[in-house]
Structures are given as C-alpha cells and as structure tokens.
Amino acid sequence: MSNGYPQDAVIVSDKKFNSDDSYDIIESNIAFLNAQFEEHLTHDEVSPNALRSYYVDYYLAQVNNGGFSQFVYNSGWQPQTIQYLCEGLEAMGAEKHLELLTKAAQILDQLGPDRLQAFFESDYFGENEERDILNKYDDLFFELSEQEDLIELNAKWLRQLPNIVVISVDEAKAELRRRADSITNRDARIAESLANEPRYTKLIRALCQTAGHELNRVTAGDPTYEHDGRQMIAWHFLSDKGHHYMVDVDGKAFMFNGDTDEGICEIEVSDDFANE
C-alpha cells in the first residue's frame, strides 16, 4: 500500500494502548482488523502479526465458550487459521498451549476426513460423538490457562512488537480510508462478498433491514443458546443500535436485543437464504 503506514503495521489506538486493562490492546487490534475486512481487504493485505493476535484471541474465546469442538466447528479448521494460531502461540511464548493444541489436532487426524466432514455438517447439539471426542482436552486447557494466561501473553507480545503503531482513533479512521481507497477492484470484491455470505449473515442483514438498523458486523456464534427449550446457535452481531442476536428456526429468523433479550422482529425464511 502506498502512503500512510506500512501494510504489516499493527495499528492500535493510543487510548487502548495506554489502558491498564490488558484486553484493551487486543480488542483495539481486533477492531482495526475487522474494520479492514469490512472494507474488503484480504488476509494478504493486512498485518500478519495482527492476524496472529486475532486468532489466538479467537481460539481462547471459542474454547472458553464451548470447548475445542466449538473452535473446530466454527473455524472449519481452515489451514490458514490454524497456521496463524500456531505462529501466534509460539511467538507469544505460550509453549504449553501450543503443545496441547498439537495433541488436540491429532484427534482430528484419528477421526479422519469423513467423520470430520460429518461433524461440520451436523447440528452440533444433542448426541454428537465427534463433538464429545474433540472436547477430550478441555479440562487440561482450562487448567493450563492458569499457568499461561493467553490474554496477558497476547497483550504483552503486542506491546513489544517493533511494528506496532499507536495512533488516535481519527488517525486510524484516516488510515482505514486510505487502505480501502487503494483497492482497485473494490466494487467487484463487494459484489462477490455479498453473494458468498453465509446463510446467517444474509438473515441478519434482512432482519436489520426490517428493523431499520444498519448492520455493523457479526461478532460470534453461541451454540449454547436455548430457544423454546431447544438448543441451537444464536448469532450475535452489532448494529448502529447496539448488540443483538439472531436465531434461525422453523422457517423463521428472529432478532433479539442482546442486553434485554427483547424480541425486535422476525422474518419468514425463503430459499433466497439458502447456503451457496
């Protein structure tokens, strides 16, 4: 990228960098990365170190929420994701976490590609042998987290990076605009992105349009949510009116307030929302 800061710079806000809360600098890195992805930059056009921090935090959040099986299920065990995660753990000095991840990955090899694909295509809940097998090391993960705190290690590593750039929020917005404007095929990327969005994102966009909200971003899938006594995934997202979540069930999609659980709106689900 020409002008502005180097492409491999890890960009965080000065307020978050100077915060006493270790997670703030991690969150600031995530925010700038997500903003770049929303402007349709690719993984090859952002900082590798920013991605390493991002995926270590993603891994931690997923396992804390639903175990190793949830991380595998939601990440799709994509090679690029696993590469950045392993590189991040190694760079941060989380050697025991990396060893445990390597052990857990061996379970996937034992399952084989057919059973792994069956797991990805499953509903995750109820009786699920693959899910239970993948959660074999969860207790060890939680015990290990008391010895190697991934939030503290991640934050310390970010602060010490030679390519970290600490700027104001306004300067970060200007840098984001420069990067977005440098994309020569931006319109084509936008069209492709919209066409290839997963079902849940399309539903969230439709719900936001019905409710008169502007979608900011989808944040996470929570597989522990219960709706009318049934366990399913609730997809959380941010709009211009705050935190909300969506549930897709029985031919309808429902939008709820993320803080009060108040129902906002619902829509009928047609074939237009089918996964590509």
PDB file of N, CA and C in Angstrom, residues 10 12-26 53 151-166:
ATOM      1  N   VAL A  10       0.970  -3.155  12.946  1.00  0.00           N
ATOM      2  CA  VAL A  10      -0.127  -3.485  13.855  1.00  0.00           C
ATOM      3  C   VAL A  10      -0.631  -2.163  14.424  1.00  0.00           C
ATOM      4  N   VAL A  12      -3.088   0.175  16.655  1.00  0.00           N
ATOM      5  CA  VAL A  12      -3.979   0.225  17.813  1.00  0.00           C
ATOM      6  C   VAL A  12      -4.145   1.687  18.235  1.00  0.00           C
ATOM      7  N   SER A  13      -5.221   1.948  18.953  1.00  0.00           N
ATOM      8  CA  SER A  13      -5.467   3.323  19.395  1.00  0.00           C
ATOM      9  C   SER A  13      -4.609   3.652  20.610  1.00  0.00           C
ATOM     10  N   ASP A  14      -4.260   4.921  20.731  1.00  0.00           N
ATOM     11  CA  ASP A  14      -3.437   5.344  21.864  1.00  0.00           C
ATOM     12  C   ASP A  14      -4.150   5.133  23.196  1.00  0.00           C
ATOM     13  N   LYS A  15      -5.476   5.339  23.214  1.00  0.00           N
ATOM     14  CA  LYS A  15      -6.245   5.149  24.444  1.00  0.00           C
ATOM     15  C   LYS A  15      -6.184   3.704  24.901  1.00  0.00           C
ATOM     16  N   LYS A  16      -6.359   2.761  23.981  1.00  0.00           N
ATOM     17  CA  LYS A  16      -6.329   1.341  24.334  1.00  0.00           C
ATOM     18  C   LYS A  16      -4.911   0.886  24.690  1.00  0.00           C
ATOM     19  N   PHE A  17      -3.927   1.432  24.009  1.00  0.00           N
ATOM     20  CA  PHE A  17      -2.531   1.073  24.290  1.00  0.00           C
ATOM     21  C   PHE A  17      -2.149   1.476  25.705  1.00  0.00           C
ATOM     22  N   ASN A  18      -2.651   2.617  26.140  1.00  0.00           N
ATOM     23  CA  ASN A  18      -2.291   3.147  27.460  1.00  0.00           C
ATOM     24  C   ASN A  18      -3.214   2.669  28.576  1.00  0.00           C
ATOM     25  N   SER A  19      -4.159   1.813  28.247  1.00  0.00           N
ATOM     26  CA  SER A  19      -5.100   1.315  29.238  1.00  0.00           C
ATOM     27  C   SER A  19      -4.434   0.326  30.185  1.00  0.00           C
ATOM     28  N   ASP A  20      -4.929   0.266  31.423  1.00  0.00           N
ATOM     29  CA  ASP A  20      -4.438  -0.709  32.394  1.00  0.00           C
ATOM     30  C   ASP A  20      -5.065  -2.086  32.193  1.00  0.00           C
ATOM     31  N   ASP A  21      -6.107  -2.146  31.400  1.00  0.00           N
ATOM     32  CA  ASP A  21      -6.779  -3.409  31.111  1.00  0.00           C
ATOM     33  C   ASP A  21      -6.053  -4.109  29.965  1.00  0.00           C
ATOM     34  N   SER A  22      -5.487  -5.277  30.234  1.00  0.00           N
ATOM     35  CA  SER A  22      -4.685  -5.983  29.226  1.00  0.00           C
ATOM     36  C   SER A  22      -5.469  -6.275  27.962  1.00  0.00           C
ATOM     37  N   TYR A  23      -6.753  -6.543  28.096  1.00  0.00           N
ATOM     38  CA  TYR A  23      -7.526  -6.922  26.915  1.00  0.00           C
ATOM     39  C   TYR A  23      -7.765  -5.760  25.959  1.00  0.00           C
ATOM     40  N   ASP A  24      -7.648  -4.531  26.443  1.00  0.00           N
ATOM     41  CA  ASP A  24      -7.966  -3.373  25.607  1.00  0.00           C
ATOM     42  C   ASP A  24      -7.093  -3.299  24.356  1.00  0.00           C
ATOM     43  N   ILE A  25      -5.820  -3.589  24.473  1.00  0.00           N
ATOM     44  CA  ILE A  25      -4.943  -3.509  23.300  1.00  0.00           C
ATOM     45  C   ILE A  25      -5.269  -4.636  22.318  1.00  0.00           C
ATOM     46  N   ILE A  26      -5.637  -5.805  22.831  1.00  0.00           N
ATOM     47  CA  ILE A  26      -6.063  -6.908  21.971  1.00  0.00           C
ATOM     48  C   ILE A  26      -7.333  -6.517  21.233  1.00  0.00           C
ATOM     49  N   SER A  53      -2.345 -12.342  16.602  1.00  0.00           N
ATOM     50  CA  SER A  53      -3.008 -11.939  17.840  1.00  0.00           C
ATOM     51  C   SER A  53      -4.501 -12.212  17.772  1.00  0.00           C
ATOM     52  N   ILE A 151      -4.503 -14.010  27.470  1.00  0.00           N
ATOM     53  CA  ILE A 151      -4.779 -12.571  27.353  1.00  0.00           C
ATOM     54  C   ILE A 151      -3.542 -11.781  27.741  1.00  0.00           C
ATOM     55  N   GLU A 152      -2.929 -12.139  28.859  1.00  0.00           N
ATOM     56  CA  GLU A 152      -1.725 -11.418  29.307  1.00  0.00           C
ATOM     57  C   GLU A 152      -0.572 -11.607  28.327  1.00  0.00           C
ATOM     58  N   LEU A 153      -0.378 -12.835  27.855  1.00  0.00           N
ATOM     59  CA  LEU A 153       0.709 -13.096  26.914  1.00  0.00           C
ATOM     60  C   LEU A 153       0.487 -12.366  25.590  1.00  0.00           C
ATOM     61  N   ASN A 154      -0.745 -12.366  25.123  1.00  0.00           N
ATOM     62  CA  ASN A 154      -1.089 -11.697  23.873  1.00  0.00           C
ATOM     63  C   ASN A 154      -0.847 -10.200  23.987  1.00  0.00           C
ATOM     64  N   ALA A 155      -1.341  -9.599  25.062  1.00  0.00           N
ATOM     65  CA  ALA A 155      -1.199  -8.149  25.249  1.00  0.00           C
ATOM     66  C   ALA A 155       0.272  -7.751  25.368  1.00  0.00           C
ATOM     67  N   LYS A 156       1.032  -8.504  26.142  1.00  0.00           N
ATOM     68  CA  LYS A 156       2.464  -8.204  26.318  1.00  0.00           C
ATOM     69  C   LYS A 156       3.205  -8.300  24.988  1.00  0.00           C
ATOM     70  N   TRP A 157       2.889  -9.321  24.220  1.00  0.00           N
ATOM     71  CA  TRP A 157       3.541  -9.508  22.917  1.00  0.00           C
ATOM     72  C   TRP A 157       3.213  -8.361  21.968  1.00  0.00           C
ATOM     73  N   LEU A 158       1.946  -7.959  21.925  1.00  0.00           N
ATOM     74  CA  LEU A 158       1.547  -6.844  21.063  1.00  0.00           C
ATOM     75  C   LEU A 158       2.317  -5.576  21.421  1.00  0.00           C
ATOM     76  N   ARG A 159       2.410  -5.271  22.698  1.00  0.00           N
ATOM     77  CA  ARG A 159       3.073  -4.040  23.133  1.00  0.00           C
ATOM     78  C   ARG A 159       4.533  -3.989  22.723  1.00  0.00           C
ATOM     79  N   GLN A 160       5.165  -5.157  22.647  1.00  0.00           N
ATOM     80  CA  GLN A 160       6.603  -5.201  22.376  1.00  0.00           C
ATOM     81  C   GLN A 160       6.939  -5.352  20.899  1.00  0.00           C
ATOM     82  N   LEU A 161       5.934  -5.435  20.047  1.00  0.00           N
ATOM     83  CA  LEU A 161       6.196  -5.599  18.621  1.00  0.00           C
ATOM     84  C   LEU A 161       6.908  -4.370  18.049  1.00  0.00           C
ATOM     85  N   PRO A 162       7.939  -4.584  17.239  1.00  0.00           N
ATOM     86  CA  PRO A 162       8.634  -3.438  16.644  1.00  0.00           C
ATOM     87  C   PRO A 162       7.798  -2.695  15.607  1.00  0.00           C
ATOM     88  N   ASN A 163       6.770  -3.361  15.066  1.00  0.00           N
ATOM     89  CA  ASN A 163       5.976  -2.725  14.011  1.00  0.00           C
ATOM     90  C   ASN A 163       4.605  -2.261  14.513  1.00  0.00           C
ATOM     91  N   ILE A 164       4.475  -2.090  15.835  1.00  0.00           N
ATOM     92  CA  ILE A 164       3.211  -1.584  16.348  1.00  0.00           C
ATOM     93  C   ILE A 164       3.132  -0.076  16.125  1.00  0.00           C
ATOM     94  N   VAL A 165       1.958   0.408  15.737  1.00  0.00           N
ATOM     95  CA  VAL A 165       1.724   1.829  15.507  1.00  0.00           C
ATOM     96  C   VAL A 165       0.593   2.276  16.431  1.00  0.00           C
ATOM     97  N   VAL A 166       0.884   3.234  17.273  1.00  0.00           N
ATOM     98  CA  VAL A 166      -0.090   3.725  18.255  1.00  0.00           C
ATOM     99  C   VAL A 166      -0.566   5.105  17.810  1.00  0.00           C
TER     100      VAL A 166
END
